[in-house]
PDB file of C-alpha atoms in Angstrom:
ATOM      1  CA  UNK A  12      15.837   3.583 -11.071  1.00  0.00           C
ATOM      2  CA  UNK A  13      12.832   5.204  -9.967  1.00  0.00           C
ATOM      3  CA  UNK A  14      11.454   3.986  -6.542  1.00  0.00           C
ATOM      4  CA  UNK A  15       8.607   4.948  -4.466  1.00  0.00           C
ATOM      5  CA  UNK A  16       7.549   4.247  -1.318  1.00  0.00           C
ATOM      6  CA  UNK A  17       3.484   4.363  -0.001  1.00  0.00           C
ATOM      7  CA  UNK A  18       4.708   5.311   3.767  1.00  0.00           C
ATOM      8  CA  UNK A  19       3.243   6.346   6.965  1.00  0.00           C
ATOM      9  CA  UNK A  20       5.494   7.148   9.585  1.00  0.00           C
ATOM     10  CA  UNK A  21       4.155   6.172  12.502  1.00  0.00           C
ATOM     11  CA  UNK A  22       4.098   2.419  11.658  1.00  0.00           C
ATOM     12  CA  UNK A  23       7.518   0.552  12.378  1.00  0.00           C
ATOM     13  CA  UNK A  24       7.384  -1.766   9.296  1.00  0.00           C
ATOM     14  CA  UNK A  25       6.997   1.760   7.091  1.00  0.00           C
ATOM     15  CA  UNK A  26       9.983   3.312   8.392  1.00  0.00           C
ATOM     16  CA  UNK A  27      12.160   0.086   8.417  1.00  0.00           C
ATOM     17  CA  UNK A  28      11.453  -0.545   4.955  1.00  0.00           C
ATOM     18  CA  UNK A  29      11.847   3.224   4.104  1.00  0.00           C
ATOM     19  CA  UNK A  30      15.508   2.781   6.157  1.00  0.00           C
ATOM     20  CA  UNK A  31      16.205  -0.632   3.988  1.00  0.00           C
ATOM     21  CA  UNK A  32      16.093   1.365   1.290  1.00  0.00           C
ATOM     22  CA  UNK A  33      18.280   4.353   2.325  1.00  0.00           C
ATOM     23  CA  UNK A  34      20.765   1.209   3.337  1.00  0.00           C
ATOM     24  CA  UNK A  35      20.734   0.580  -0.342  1.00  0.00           C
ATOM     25  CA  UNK A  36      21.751   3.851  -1.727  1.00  0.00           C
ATOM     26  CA  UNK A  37      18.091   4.533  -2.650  1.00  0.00           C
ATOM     27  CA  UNK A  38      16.641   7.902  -1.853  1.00  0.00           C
ATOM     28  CA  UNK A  39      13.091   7.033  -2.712  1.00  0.00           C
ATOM     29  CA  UNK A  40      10.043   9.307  -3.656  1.00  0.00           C
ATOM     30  CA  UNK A  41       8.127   9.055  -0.426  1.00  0.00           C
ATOM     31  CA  UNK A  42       4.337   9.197  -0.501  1.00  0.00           C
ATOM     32  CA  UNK A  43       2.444   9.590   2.849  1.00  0.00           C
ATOM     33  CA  UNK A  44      -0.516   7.759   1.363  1.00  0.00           C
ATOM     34  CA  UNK A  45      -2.894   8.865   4.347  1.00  0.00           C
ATOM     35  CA  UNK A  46      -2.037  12.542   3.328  1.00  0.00           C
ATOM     36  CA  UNK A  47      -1.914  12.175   0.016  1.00  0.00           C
ATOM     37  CA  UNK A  48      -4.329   8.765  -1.487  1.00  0.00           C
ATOM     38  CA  UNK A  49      -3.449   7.063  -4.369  1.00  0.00           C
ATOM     39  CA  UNK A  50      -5.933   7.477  -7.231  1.00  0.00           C
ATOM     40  CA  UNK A  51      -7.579   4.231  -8.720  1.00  0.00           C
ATOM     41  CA  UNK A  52      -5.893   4.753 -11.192  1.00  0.00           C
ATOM     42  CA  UNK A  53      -2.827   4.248  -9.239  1.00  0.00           C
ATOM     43  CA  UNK A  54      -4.053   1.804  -6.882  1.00  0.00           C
ATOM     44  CA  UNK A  55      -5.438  -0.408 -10.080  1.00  0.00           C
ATOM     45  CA  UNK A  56      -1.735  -0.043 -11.523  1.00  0.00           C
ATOM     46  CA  UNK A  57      -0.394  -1.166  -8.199  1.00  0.00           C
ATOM     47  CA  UNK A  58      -2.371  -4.418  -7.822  1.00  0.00           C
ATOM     48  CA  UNK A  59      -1.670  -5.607 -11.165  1.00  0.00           C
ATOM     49  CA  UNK A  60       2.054  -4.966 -10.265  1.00  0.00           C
ATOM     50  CA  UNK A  61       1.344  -6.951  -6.809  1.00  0.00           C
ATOM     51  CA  UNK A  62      -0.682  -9.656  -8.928  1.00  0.00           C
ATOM     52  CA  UNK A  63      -3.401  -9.031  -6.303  1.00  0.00           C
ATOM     53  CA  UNK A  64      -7.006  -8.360  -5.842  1.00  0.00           C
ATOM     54  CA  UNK A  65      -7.935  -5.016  -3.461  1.00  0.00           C
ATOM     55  CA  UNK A  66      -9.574  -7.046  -0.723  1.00  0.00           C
ATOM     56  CA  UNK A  67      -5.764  -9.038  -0.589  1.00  0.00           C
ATOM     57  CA  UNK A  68      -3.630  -5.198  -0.235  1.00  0.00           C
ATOM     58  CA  UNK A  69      -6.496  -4.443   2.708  1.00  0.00           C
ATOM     59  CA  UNK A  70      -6.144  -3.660   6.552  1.00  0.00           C
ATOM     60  CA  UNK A  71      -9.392  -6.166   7.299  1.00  0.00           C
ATOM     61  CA  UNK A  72      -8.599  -4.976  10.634  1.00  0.00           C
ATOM     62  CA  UNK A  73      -9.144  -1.756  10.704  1.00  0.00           C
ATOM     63  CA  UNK A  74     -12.410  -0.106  11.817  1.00  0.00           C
ATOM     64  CA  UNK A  75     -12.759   1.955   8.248  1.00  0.00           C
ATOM     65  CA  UNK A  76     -12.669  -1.659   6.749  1.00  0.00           C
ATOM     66  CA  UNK A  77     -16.288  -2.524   9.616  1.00  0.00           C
ATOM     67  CA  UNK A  78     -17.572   0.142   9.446  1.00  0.00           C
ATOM     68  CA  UNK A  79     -17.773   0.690   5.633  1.00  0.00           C
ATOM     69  CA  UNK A  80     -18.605  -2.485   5.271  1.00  0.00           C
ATOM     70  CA  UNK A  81     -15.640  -3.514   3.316  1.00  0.00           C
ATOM     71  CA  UNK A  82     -16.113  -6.910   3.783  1.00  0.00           C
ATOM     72  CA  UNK A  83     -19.088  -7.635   1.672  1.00  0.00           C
ATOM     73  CA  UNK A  84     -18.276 -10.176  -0.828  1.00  0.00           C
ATOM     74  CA  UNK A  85     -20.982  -8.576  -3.358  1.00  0.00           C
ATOM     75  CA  UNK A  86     -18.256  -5.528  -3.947  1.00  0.00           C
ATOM     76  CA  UNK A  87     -16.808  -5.390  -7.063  1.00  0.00           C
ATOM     77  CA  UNK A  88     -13.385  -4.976  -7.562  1.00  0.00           C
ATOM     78  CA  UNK A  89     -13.759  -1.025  -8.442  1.00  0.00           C
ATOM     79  CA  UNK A  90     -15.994  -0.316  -5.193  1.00  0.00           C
ATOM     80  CA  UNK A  91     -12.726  -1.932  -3.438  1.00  0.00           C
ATOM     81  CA  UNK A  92     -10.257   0.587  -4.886  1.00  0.00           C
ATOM     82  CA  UNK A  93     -13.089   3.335  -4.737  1.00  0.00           C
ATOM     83  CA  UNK A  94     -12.934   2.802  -1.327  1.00  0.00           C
ATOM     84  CA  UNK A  95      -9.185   2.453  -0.760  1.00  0.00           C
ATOM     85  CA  UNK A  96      -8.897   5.754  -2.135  1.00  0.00           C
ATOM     86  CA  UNK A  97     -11.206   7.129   0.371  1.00  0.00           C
ATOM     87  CA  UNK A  98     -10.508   5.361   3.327  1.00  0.00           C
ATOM     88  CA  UNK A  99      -6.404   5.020   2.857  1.00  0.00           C
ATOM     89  CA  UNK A 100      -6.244   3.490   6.129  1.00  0.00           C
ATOM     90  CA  UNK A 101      -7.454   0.027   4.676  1.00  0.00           C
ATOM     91  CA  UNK A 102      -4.479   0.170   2.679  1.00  0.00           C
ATOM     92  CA  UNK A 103      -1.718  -2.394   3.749  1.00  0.00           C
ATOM     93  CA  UNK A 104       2.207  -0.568   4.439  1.00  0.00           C
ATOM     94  CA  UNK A 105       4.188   0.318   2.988  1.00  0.00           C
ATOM     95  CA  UNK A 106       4.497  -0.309  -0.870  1.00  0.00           C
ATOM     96  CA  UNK A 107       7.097   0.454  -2.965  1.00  0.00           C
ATOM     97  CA  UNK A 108       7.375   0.450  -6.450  1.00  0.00           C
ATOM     98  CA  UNK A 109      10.020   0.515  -8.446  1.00  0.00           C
ATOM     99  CA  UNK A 110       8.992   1.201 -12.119  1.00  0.00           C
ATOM    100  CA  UNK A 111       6.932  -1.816 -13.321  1.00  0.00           C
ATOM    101  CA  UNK A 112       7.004  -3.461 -10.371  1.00  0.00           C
ATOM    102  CA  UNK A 113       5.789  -3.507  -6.712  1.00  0.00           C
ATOM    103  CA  UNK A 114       6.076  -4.934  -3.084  1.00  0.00           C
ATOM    104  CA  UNK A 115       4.752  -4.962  -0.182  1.00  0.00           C
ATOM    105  CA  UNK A 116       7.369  -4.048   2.784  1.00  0.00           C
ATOM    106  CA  UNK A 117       6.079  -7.081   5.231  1.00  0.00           C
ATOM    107  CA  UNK A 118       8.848  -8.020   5.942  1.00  0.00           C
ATOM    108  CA  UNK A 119      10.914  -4.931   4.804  1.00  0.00           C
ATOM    109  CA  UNK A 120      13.065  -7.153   2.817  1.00  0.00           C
ATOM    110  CA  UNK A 121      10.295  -8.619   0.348  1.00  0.00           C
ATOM    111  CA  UNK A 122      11.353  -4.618  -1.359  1.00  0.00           C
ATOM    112  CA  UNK A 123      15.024  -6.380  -1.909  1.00  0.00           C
ATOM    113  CA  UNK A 124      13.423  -8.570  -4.751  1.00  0.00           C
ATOM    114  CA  UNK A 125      12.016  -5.818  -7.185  1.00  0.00           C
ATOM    115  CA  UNK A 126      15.463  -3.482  -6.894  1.00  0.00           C
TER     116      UNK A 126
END
């Protein structure tokens, strides 16, 4: 089993889904996403994995998501990931993924269903 985790540490739902894991024997690959961005390439893979479109895996509340004007409806799904890739921050924590398949820790237990 090969598991990663998209984490940033200083958000509680991150490091209790990082701990869930640990709980479960898993030592996972951790990615501090803010540090270190997914590519689109990556992000693309992760979405199809999620069965999501960008705007649905997005902080809306975030002021990268305003001020970039993220919200515009006219933005095509590879501006979305474009921008998720350089504005990480609009990406919802944490993910993991666990070889073909992904979740999104909110709660931290939605992880339990792709081990």
């Amino acid at each position: 089993m090969s598991v990663t985790i998209y984490h940033n540490p200083r958000c509680s739902k991150s490091r209790q889904t990082l701990q869930l894991l640990k709980d479960q024997g898993i030592e996972p690959t951790v990615i501090e996403y803010l540090k270190t961005p997914p590519d689109s390439q990556t992000l693309d893979s992760i979405l199809t994995m999620l069965n999501k479109e960008p705007r649905e895996l997005m902080r809306k509340q975030e002021t990268e998501y305003k001020e970039h004007g993220l919200a515009d409806t006219d933005l095509t799904r590879e501006q979305l990931i474009q921008a998720m890739t350089e504005y990480p921050k609009v990406i919802e924590r944490p993910i993991v993924v666990n070889n073909d398949k992904a979740a999104v820790g909110r709660p931290p237990e939605n992880v339990l269903e792709i081990l």
